[in-house]
mmCIF file of C-alpha atoms in Angstrom:
data_model
loop_
_atom_site.group_PDB
_atom_site.id
_atom_site.type_symbol
_atom_site.label_atom_id
_atom_site.label_comp_id
_atom_site.label_asym_id
_atom_site.label_seq_id
_atom_site.Cartn_x
_atom_site.Cartn_y
_atom_site.Cartn_z
ATOM 1 C CA MET A 218 -4.686 34.755 24.565
ATOM 2 C CA LEU A 219 -1.402 34.087 22.754
ATOM 3 C CA LYS A 220 -1.206 30.636 24.395
ATOM 4 C CA ASN A 221 -4.640 29.685 23.076
ATOM 5 C CA PHE A 222 -3.784 30.970 19.610
ATOM 6 C CA SER A 223 -0.556 28.921 19.544
ATOM 7 C CA ALA A 224 -2.343 25.794 20.725
ATOM 8 C CA THR A 225 -5.030 26.286 18.081
ATOM 9 C CA LEU A 226 -2.412 26.690 15.335
ATOM 10 C CA ILE A 227 -0.642 23.515 16.448
ATOM 11 C CA LEU A 228 -3.926 21.593 16.472
ATOM 12 C CA ILE A 229 -4.866 22.822 12.987
ATOM 13 C CA PHE A 230 -1.425 21.965 11.601
ATOM 14 C CA THR A 231 -1.587 18.482 13.157
ATOM 15 C CA LEU A 232 -5.011 17.804 11.670
ATOM 16 C CA LEU A 233 -4.060 19.097 8.222
ATOM 17 C CA SER A 234 -0.839 17.093 8.109
ATOM 18 C CA GLY A 235 -2.635 13.851 8.940
ATOM 19 C CA GLY A 236 -1.381 13.639 12.497
ATOM 20 C CA CYS A 237 -4.708 12.328 13.720
ATOM 21 C CA ALA A 238 -5.376 10.017 10.801
ATOM 22 C CA MET A 239 -6.137 6.341 11.321
ATOM 23 C CA ALA A 240 -2.977 4.410 12.142
ATOM 24 C CA THR A 241 -1.620 1.996 9.551
ATOM 25 C CA ASP A 242 0.405 -0.951 10.780
ATOM 26 C CA LEU A 243 2.340 -1.430 7.541
ATOM 27 C CA THR A 244 3.075 0.798 4.547
ATOM 28 C CA MET A 245 4.605 -0.653 1.380
ATOM 29 C CA ASN A 246 5.863 0.784 -1.875
ATOM 30 C CA TRP A 247 5.992 -0.787 -5.315
ATOM 31 C CA GLU A 248 8.974 -1.947 -7.356
ATOM 32 C CA TRP A 249 8.757 -3.972 -10.550
ATOM 33 C CA PRO A 250 10.010 -7.559 -10.036
ATOM 34 C CA ALA A 251 13.047 -7.342 -12.391
ATOM 35 C CA ASP A 252 13.490 -11.152 -12.322
ATOM 36 C CA ARG A 253 13.275 -11.223 -8.514
ATOM 37 C CA GLU A 254 10.993 -13.558 -6.613
ATOM 38 C CA PRO A 255 9.194 -12.609 -3.385
ATOM 39 C CA THR A 256 10.693 -13.545 -0.046
ATOM 40 C CA ASP A 257 7.229 -13.471 1.526
ATOM 41 C CA LYS A 258 3.669 -13.805 0.190
ATOM 42 C CA LEU A 259 0.622 -12.314 1.864
ATOM 43 C CA ILE A 260 -3.089 -12.521 1.204
ATOM 44 C CA ILE A 261 -4.931 -9.333 1.981
ATOM 45 C CA SER A 262 -8.561 -8.315 1.990
ATOM 46 C CA VAL A 263 -8.919 -5.136 -0.070
ATOM 47 C CA GLU A 264 -10.721 -2.404 1.870
ATOM 48 C CA GLY A 265 -10.256 0.465 -0.567
ATOM 49 C CA ILE A 266 -8.382 1.864 -3.551
ATOM 50 C CA ASN A 267 -7.748 5.600 -3.689
ATOM 51 C CA LYS A 268 -5.790 7.901 -5.962
ATOM 52 C CA HIS A 269 -2.330 8.528 -4.461
ATOM 53 C CA SER A 270 -1.574 12.095 -3.422
ATOM 54 C CA SER A 271 0.897 13.728 -5.790
ATOM 55 C CA GLY A 272 1.872 16.357 -3.235
ATOM 56 C CA TRP A 273 1.445 20.093 -3.400
ATOM 57 C CA PHE A 274 1.039 21.290 -6.973
ATOM 58 C CA GLY A 275 1.658 17.736 -8.258
ATOM 59 C CA LEU A 276 5.379 17.870 -7.483
ATOM 60 C CA LYS A 277 5.650 14.133 -6.731
ATOM 61 C CA LYS A 278 4.440 13.345 -10.259
ATOM 62 C CA SER A 279 7.610 14.747 -11.797
ATOM 63 C CA PRO A 280 9.540 12.065 -13.743
ATOM 64 C CA SER A 281 12.719 13.345 -12.078
ATOM 65 C CA PHE A 282 11.568 11.837 -8.778
ATOM 66 C CA VAL A 283 12.686 8.248 -8.239
ATOM 67 C CA GLU A 284 9.353 7.439 -6.574
ATOM 68 C CA ALA A 285 7.353 8.676 -9.574
ATOM 69 C CA MET A 286 5.200 5.922 -11.082
ATOM 70 C CA PRO A 287 2.419 5.939 -13.664
ATOM 71 C CA ASP A 288 -1.079 6.486 -12.246
ATOM 72 C CA PRO A 289 -0.299 5.569 -8.601
ATOM 73 C CA VAL A 290 -3.037 4.401 -6.226
ATOM 74 C CA ASP A 291 -3.084 3.596 -2.520
ATOM 75 C CA LEU A 292 -4.547 0.181 -1.825
ATOM 76 C CA THR A 293 -5.716 -0.236 1.772
ATOM 77 C CA GLY A 294 -6.476 -3.591 3.292
ATOM 78 C CA LYS A 295 -6.012 -6.106 6.065
ATOM 79 C CA VAL A 296 -3.508 -8.965 6.085
ATOM 80 C CA LEU A 297 -5.406 -12.270 6.332
ATOM 81 C CA SER A 298 -2.658 -14.847 5.868
ATOM 82 C CA GLY A 299 0.950 -15.416 4.913
ATOM 83 C CA SER A 300 2.624 -14.097 8.041
ATOM 84 C CA ASP A 301 1.683 -14.741 11.650
ATOM 85 C CA LEU A 302 3.403 -11.496 12.676
ATOM 86 C CA LEU A 303 1.315 -9.432 10.269
ATOM 87 C CA SER A 304 -1.996 -11.269 10.554
ATOM 88 C CA GLN A 305 -4.940 -8.862 10.929
ATOM 89 C CA LYS A 306 -2.681 -5.811 10.574
ATOM 90 C CA SER A 307 -3.796 -2.950 8.362
ATOM 91 C CA ILE A 308 -1.716 -2.288 5.257
ATOM 92 C CA VAL A 309 -1.351 0.430 2.634
ATOM 93 C CA ILE A 310 0.431 -0.328 -0.637
ATOM 94 C CA THR A 311 1.224 2.400 -3.162
ATOM 95 C CA LEU A 312 1.420 0.894 -6.644
ATOM 96 C CA PRO A 313 0.563 1.628 -10.293
ATOM 97 C CA LYS A 314 -3.156 1.206 -10.991
ATOM 98 C CA LEU A 315 -2.333 -0.924 -14.046
ATOM 99 C CA GLU A 316 -0.713 -3.587 -11.825
ATOM 100 C CA LEU A 317 -3.962 -4.065 -9.868
ATOM 101 C CA GLY A 318 -6.092 -5.070 -12.800
ATOM 102 C CA GLU A 319 -9.808 -5.367 -12.017
ATOM 103 C CA VAL A 320 -9.684 -5.467 -8.217
ATOM 104 C CA SER A 321 -12.193 -3.749 -5.957
ATOM 105 C CA ALA A 322 -13.007 -3.449 -2.263
ATOM 106 C CA GLY A 323 -14.061 -6.729 -0.662
ATOM 107 C CA GLU A 324 -11.890 -8.910 -2.902
ATOM 108 C CA LEU A 325 -8.760 -10.844 -1.963
ATOM 109 C CA LEU A 326 -5.307 -10.127 -3.301
ATOM 110 C CA ALA A 327 -2.045 -12.070 -3.102
ATOM 111 C CA VAL A 328 0.952 -9.798 -2.604
ATOM 112 C CA GLY A 329 4.581 -10.749 -3.257
ATOM 113 C CA VAL A 330 6.962 -8.946 -0.905
ATOM 114 C CA ILE A 331 10.717 -8.407 -0.744
ATOM 115 C CA GLY A 332 12.139 -7.172 2.541
ATOM 116 C CA ASP A 333 9.895 -5.294 4.934
ATOM 117 C CA LYS A 334 8.335 -2.632 2.735
ATOM 118 C CA THR A 335 8.572 -3.543 -0.942
ATOM 119 C CA CYS A 336 5.756 -5.118 -2.952
ATOM 120 C CA ILE A 337 6.857 -6.586 -6.313
ATOM 121 C CA CYS A 338 3.776 -8.424 -7.596
ATOM 122 C CA VAL A 339 0.054 -8.809 -6.988
ATOM 123 C CA ARG A 340 -2.676 -11.098 -8.245
ATOM 124 C CA LYS A 341 -6.329 -11.670 -7.417
ATOM 125 C CA VAL A 342 -7.166 -14.805 -5.392
ATOM 126 C CA THR A 343 -10.473 -16.338 -4.334
ATOM 127 C CA ASP A 344 -9.617 -17.969 -0.992
ATOM 128 C CA LYS A 345 -7.720 -16.585 2.002
ATOM 129 C CA ASP A 346 -6.150 -20.024 2.480
ATOM 130 C CA GLU A 347 -4.978 -20.392 -1.128
ATOM 131 C CA ASP A 348 -1.599 -22.127 -1.469
ATOM 132 C CA LEU A 349 0.905 -19.592 -2.813
ATOM 133 C CA SER A 350 4.000 -21.777 -2.440
ATOM 134 C CA GLU A 351 4.331 -22.317 -6.208
ATOM 135 C CA TRP A 352 3.365 -18.768 -7.219
ATOM 136 C CA LYS A 353 6.147 -16.838 -8.920
ATOM 137 C CA CYS A 354 5.977 -13.192 -9.963
ATOM 138 C CA SER A 355 7.233 -14.163 -13.400
ATOM 139 C CA GLN A 356 4.029 -16.207 -13.942
ATOM 140 C CA ASP A 357 1.790 -13.130 -14.010
#
């Protein structure tokens, strides 16, 4: 009986902590450009925009946390172009809602990236094959 109880507790904890959630291939966080230009540019198809979890009792919202940002949202999507390695991978980007503008599910978004996990600029695009070679974050 104790074995079954332990197994049940482990299962419940795993489910509550997101252990069985849908896998994401790539997770990115936001930083403001600060005169930097992206090293890579992706075009993603937006699948959803959800309010970012602020942790238990809203602790992650505290201004004393480095990660704290105004009105954060989690943008989920699929990479359509910009990187052969990432093509068709699922992506989640946590960023301030203000930076998204008027973007909704089903639309396309260009994303400027530095390194592996840092998004520094976004803008709406109309074509998955749009040429982003001349796009600079400072233009937005």
